[in-house]
């Protein structure tokens, strides 16, 4: 009976056993609650096909979607001090870091890459909201500074894609010190004559908004992204007034002049390509011989001999004619 027990019965069970379906095959849209197949969602860059809701995107996938042909070089970031304050709340800060590093597979909440966008050199620094809410600590400040130095060395544009809840409270004042550090890093890029572009994603809040995220040459926002300093509930409880509909959203900020343009995620790379092509073009010096002859003659001053031969009546007539309104 061993052959029935050891061979036949397992074969029958294998034929009729229920196959477990993985839990990550389907995702529910947080906005319209539609069920989305994971492959369709990945092909659409984590944007709902039904309502256009922009979900958060992994920074590695974001870099691949922004650079030409998805080809870029990772920029190695410097090591930073770990747990300088020996902070502990319900857990030790070092334990929280290890959990976030195991979950995301990266050292901290920022990834930097360099490559071409629309044929123009660019350095992109993208945040990972999955790493402790994309909070800005010493490592993130070092990452922004490294991205700025790389952009200057390569004479490339600097593009930052924040997705952050603000400063990292476990690092205290050292986290707040990253606000002026990142601002200085951006100023270094601008002094080098290179463009600095910010792509605002959901969410961009707190100290990130109060520093490098709002001093770009051009601000591009994804559709429906939450952008602000304090939360809407905190503002309402402070001013004791109901906020307008769509407050702190990309479209609202564009209407009030804080955002230059709001784009769909699939249109981000073409938009950046056009912007970088315009900003990175060298200024062409036009030689006088390239101008029309009439324009050159109009700009040439009259000689003293021509002015002396002119009669007072002619000069007065020309002055009178030039003073008459068109």
XYZ file of C-alpha atoms in Angstrom:
326
model
C 0.000 0.000 0.000
C 2.983 2.282 0.175
C 2.792 3.154 -3.521
C -0.838 4.270 -3.066
C -0.011 6.380 -0.049
C 3.296 7.797 -1.208
C 2.638 8.252 -4.922
C -1.006 8.096 -6.025
C -2.542 10.123 -3.192
C -0.082 13.100 -3.519
C -0.725 13.191 -7.270
C -4.504 13.355 -6.740
C -4.142 16.057 -4.098
C -1.901 18.094 -6.401
C -4.541 17.982 -9.140
C -7.447 19.102 -6.970
C -5.698 21.275 -4.422
C -6.644 24.947 -4.351
C -3.969 27.290 -5.583
C -3.417 30.326 -3.416
C -3.677 33.623 -5.282
C -1.055 36.240 -4.296
C -2.443 39.252 -2.461
C -0.602 41.802 -4.604
C -2.197 40.989 -7.971
C -4.957 43.577 -7.553
C -4.885 47.078 -6.094
C -7.786 49.295 -5.137
C -7.677 52.932 -6.202
C -7.843 55.180 -3.106
C -9.942 57.703 -5.027
C -12.569 55.814 -7.069
C -12.059 52.406 -5.354
C -11.777 50.627 -8.701
C -9.856 47.349 -8.754
C -6.681 47.623 -10.841
C -4.591 44.736 -12.108
C -0.989 45.144 -11.012
C 0.496 44.875 -14.507
C -1.878 47.495 -15.906
C -1.081 49.746 -12.968
C 2.682 49.395 -13.493
C 2.388 50.114 -17.213
C 0.428 53.282 -16.393
C 3.103 54.433 -13.888
C 0.848 53.892 -10.851
C -1.926 56.095 -12.202
C -5.537 54.892 -12.075
C -6.896 54.257 -15.574
C -10.430 55.194 -14.488
C -10.119 58.457 -12.531
C -6.493 59.494 -13.169
C -5.529 59.395 -9.492
C -1.743 59.542 -9.083
C -0.508 56.985 -6.561
C 2.954 57.098 -5.078
C 5.742 55.771 -7.265
C 8.940 54.030 -6.234
C 11.945 56.337 -6.826
C 13.786 53.743 -8.949
C 10.794 53.410 -11.277
C 10.440 57.185 -11.317
C 14.039 57.690 -12.410
C 13.610 55.102 -15.142
C 10.468 56.886 -16.369
C 12.171 60.305 -16.469
C 15.481 59.568 -18.227
C 15.788 58.827 -21.941
C 15.343 55.105 -22.627
C 15.267 54.607 -18.860
C 19.074 54.758 -18.849
C 20.848 56.570 -16.013
C 23.824 56.285 -13.690
C 23.278 56.067 -9.949
C 25.116 58.700 -7.928
C 26.762 57.300 -4.832
C 25.731 59.271 -1.760
C 28.067 59.947 1.162
C 27.603 58.113 4.431
C 26.033 60.146 7.205
C 25.987 59.958 10.995
C 23.454 57.438 12.293
C 21.341 58.376 15.326
C 23.429 61.362 16.459
C 21.010 62.178 19.313
C 20.522 58.563 20.544
C 16.806 59.197 20.103
C 14.169 56.835 21.419
C 10.372 57.044 21.601
C 8.317 53.846 21.427
C 11.242 52.339 19.516
C 14.870 53.190 19.128
C 15.678 55.319 16.115
C 18.258 52.775 14.978
C 15.556 50.078 14.983
C 13.252 52.270 12.903
C 16.050 52.860 10.408
C 16.764 49.144 10.108
C 13.079 48.408 9.518
C 12.848 51.083 6.817
C 16.076 49.899 5.183
C 14.857 46.303 5.144
C 11.474 47.345 3.736
C 12.789 49.589 0.945
C 16.230 48.095 0.307
C 17.961 51.489 0.373
C 20.044 53.440 2.859
C 17.724 56.417 3.277
C 14.819 58.346 1.756
C 16.540 59.724 -1.354
C 17.913 58.308 -4.611
C 20.045 60.315 -7.063
C 20.723 59.507 -10.707
C 22.304 61.296 -13.671
C 21.664 60.920 -17.376
C 19.943 62.565 -20.338
C 16.417 63.940 -20.554
C 15.480 65.000 -24.055
C 19.165 64.786 -24.948
C 20.070 67.313 -22.236
C 22.234 66.384 -19.214
C 20.308 66.248 -15.951
C 20.709 65.073 -12.362
C 17.533 63.886 -10.636
C 17.089 63.473 -6.872
C 13.900 61.524 -6.058
C 12.409 60.952 -2.614
C 10.997 57.668 -1.310
C 7.897 58.257 0.813
C 8.003 54.618 1.898
C 11.176 55.320 3.878
C 9.848 56.900 7.096
C 7.468 59.120 5.147
C 10.266 60.584 3.043
C 11.333 62.645 6.039
C 14.392 64.842 5.663
C 17.321 64.060 7.908
C 21.072 64.419 7.625
C 21.307 61.719 4.941
C 18.726 63.474 2.748
C 20.533 66.786 3.153
C 23.782 65.110 2.111
C 21.959 63.606 -0.871
C 20.682 66.978 -2.098
C 24.144 68.472 -1.658
C 25.736 65.577 -3.573
C 23.181 65.980 -6.362
C 23.950 69.702 -6.622
C 27.699 69.108 -6.775
C 27.231 66.416 -9.426
C 25.069 68.754 -11.519
C 27.725 71.488 -11.339
C 30.532 69.071 -12.202
C 28.610 67.682 -15.202
C 27.147 71.071 -16.205
C 23.715 69.517 -15.976
C 20.311 70.681 -14.797
C 19.234 69.728 -11.284
C 15.761 68.219 -10.882
C 14.384 67.346 -7.444
C 11.266 65.216 -6.966
C 10.148 65.599 -3.322
C 7.624 63.310 -1.639
C 7.980 64.037 2.036
C 6.168 64.733 5.253
C 8.847 67.194 6.346
C 11.781 67.130 8.741
C 12.708 63.945 10.620
C 11.908 64.542 14.253
C 14.275 61.790 15.474
C 17.215 63.991 14.458
C 15.909 67.163 16.092
C 17.714 70.401 15.298
C 20.116 68.539 13.006
C 17.177 67.774 10.743
C 16.098 71.428 10.702
C 19.667 72.417 9.779
C 19.179 70.605 6.458
C 16.774 73.347 5.363
C 19.490 76.034 4.981
C 21.992 73.440 3.728
C 19.739 72.344 0.867
C 18.899 75.970 0.076
C 22.609 76.776 -0.221
C 23.075 73.720 -2.453
C 20.386 75.036 -4.805
C 22.001 78.484 -4.852
C 25.292 76.866 -5.896
C 23.532 75.388 -8.932
C 21.931 78.708 -9.824
C 25.228 80.600 -9.471
C 26.733 78.134 -11.956
C 24.096 79.241 -14.477
C 22.305 75.885 -14.455
C 18.527 75.401 -14.245
C 16.888 74.042 -11.111
C 13.493 72.377 -11.574
C 11.205 70.974 -8.874
C 8.641 68.259 -9.645
C 6.138 68.405 -6.791
C 4.460 65.089 -5.953
C 2.046 63.878 -3.309
C 2.748 64.833 -0.583
C 5.208 67.725 -0.355
C 4.846 69.260 3.091
C 6.667 70.570 6.143
C 10.297 71.621 6.111
C 10.824 70.331 2.574
C 8.236 72.824 1.300
C 9.781 75.555 3.440
C 13.225 75.069 1.897
C 14.419 73.730 -1.461
C 11.020 72.619 -2.805
C 9.681 76.136 -3.405
C 12.721 77.988 -4.766
C 12.944 76.330 -8.163
C 13.290 78.164 -11.433
C 10.258 76.197 -12.614
C 7.728 74.284 -10.509
C 5.967 71.333 -12.125
C 3.350 69.446 -10.115
C 1.636 66.125 -10.650
C -2.150 66.112 -10.803
C -3.873 66.207 -7.424
C -0.670 66.384 -5.365
C -0.916 67.796 -1.856
C 1.529 70.672 -1.449
C 1.791 72.851 1.636
C 3.537 73.502 4.923
C 1.023 72.680 7.652
C -1.889 70.285 7.277
C -5.354 71.503 6.305
C -6.873 70.492 9.668
C -4.191 72.401 11.570
C -4.822 75.504 9.468
C -8.596 75.293 9.917
C -8.283 74.902 13.690
C -5.871 77.857 13.814
C -7.762 80.380 11.685
C -11.196 78.905 12.589
C -12.423 79.123 9.023
C -13.393 76.568 6.414
C -10.750 76.265 3.721
C -11.775 76.508 0.043
C -12.307 73.360 -1.981
C -9.120 71.903 -3.418
C -6.925 73.846 -0.980
C -3.238 72.774 -1.057
C -3.748 70.772 -4.248
C -1.741 71.206 -7.440
C -4.566 72.753 -9.460
C -5.410 75.245 -6.692
C -1.772 76.315 -6.372
C -1.471 76.746 -10.125
C -4.484 79.048 -10.141
C -2.838 81.152 -7.408
C 0.574 81.354 -9.073
C 2.616 79.041 -6.839
C 2.951 76.274 -9.457
C 3.889 76.881 -13.086
C 2.209 73.832 -14.601
C 0.314 70.675 -13.631
C 1.049 67.612 -15.773
C 0.009 63.992 -15.975
C 2.754 61.568 -14.976
C 2.962 60.095 -18.468
C 3.593 63.598 -19.856
C 6.338 64.449 -17.372
C 9.331 63.368 -19.461
C 8.166 65.161 -22.659
C 7.479 68.282 -20.600
C 10.911 68.168 -18.976
C 12.487 67.590 -22.394
C 10.918 70.764 -23.802
C 11.792 72.816 -20.727
C 15.410 71.643 -20.619
C 15.830 72.203 -24.360
C 14.812 75.836 -23.861
C 16.815 76.443 -20.679
C 19.998 74.637 -21.682
C 20.370 76.220 -25.122
C 23.376 78.571 -25.323
C 22.681 82.230 -26.024
C 23.571 82.882 -29.663
C 25.360 86.159 -30.399
C 23.941 87.725 -33.561
C 26.597 89.332 -35.762
C 25.762 92.710 -37.376
C 26.116 91.235 -40.884
C 23.354 88.771 -40.041
C 20.855 91.590 -39.448
C 18.797 93.111 -42.273
C 20.417 96.085 -44.039
C 17.623 98.438 -42.997
C 18.100 97.527 -39.352
C 21.860 98.116 -39.544
C 21.369 101.482 -41.211
C 18.818 102.503 -38.636
C 21.209 101.701 -35.800
C 24.249 103.487 -37.342
C 24.718 107.051 -35.979
C 24.851 109.892 -38.463
C 28.209 111.489 -39.135
C 28.952 115.071 -38.129
C 29.168 116.072 -41.792
C 25.633 114.811 -42.452
C 24.355 116.650 -39.400
C 26.130 119.885 -40.478
C 24.681 119.760 -44.017
C 21.176 119.440 -42.645
C 19.298 122.745 -42.586
C 17.557 123.910 -39.396
C 14.188 123.625 -41.136
C 14.805 119.990 -42.053
C 15.963 119.172 -38.546
C 12.923 120.848 -37.043
C 10.595 119.033 -39.440
C 12.160 115.663 -38.535
C 11.880 116.413 -34.816
C 8.281 117.515 -35.196
C 7.453 114.400 -37.200
C 9.106 112.125 -34.643
C 7.203 113.750 -31.786
C 3.831 113.255 -33.432
C 1.906 110.322 -31.972
C 1.558 107.235 -34.153
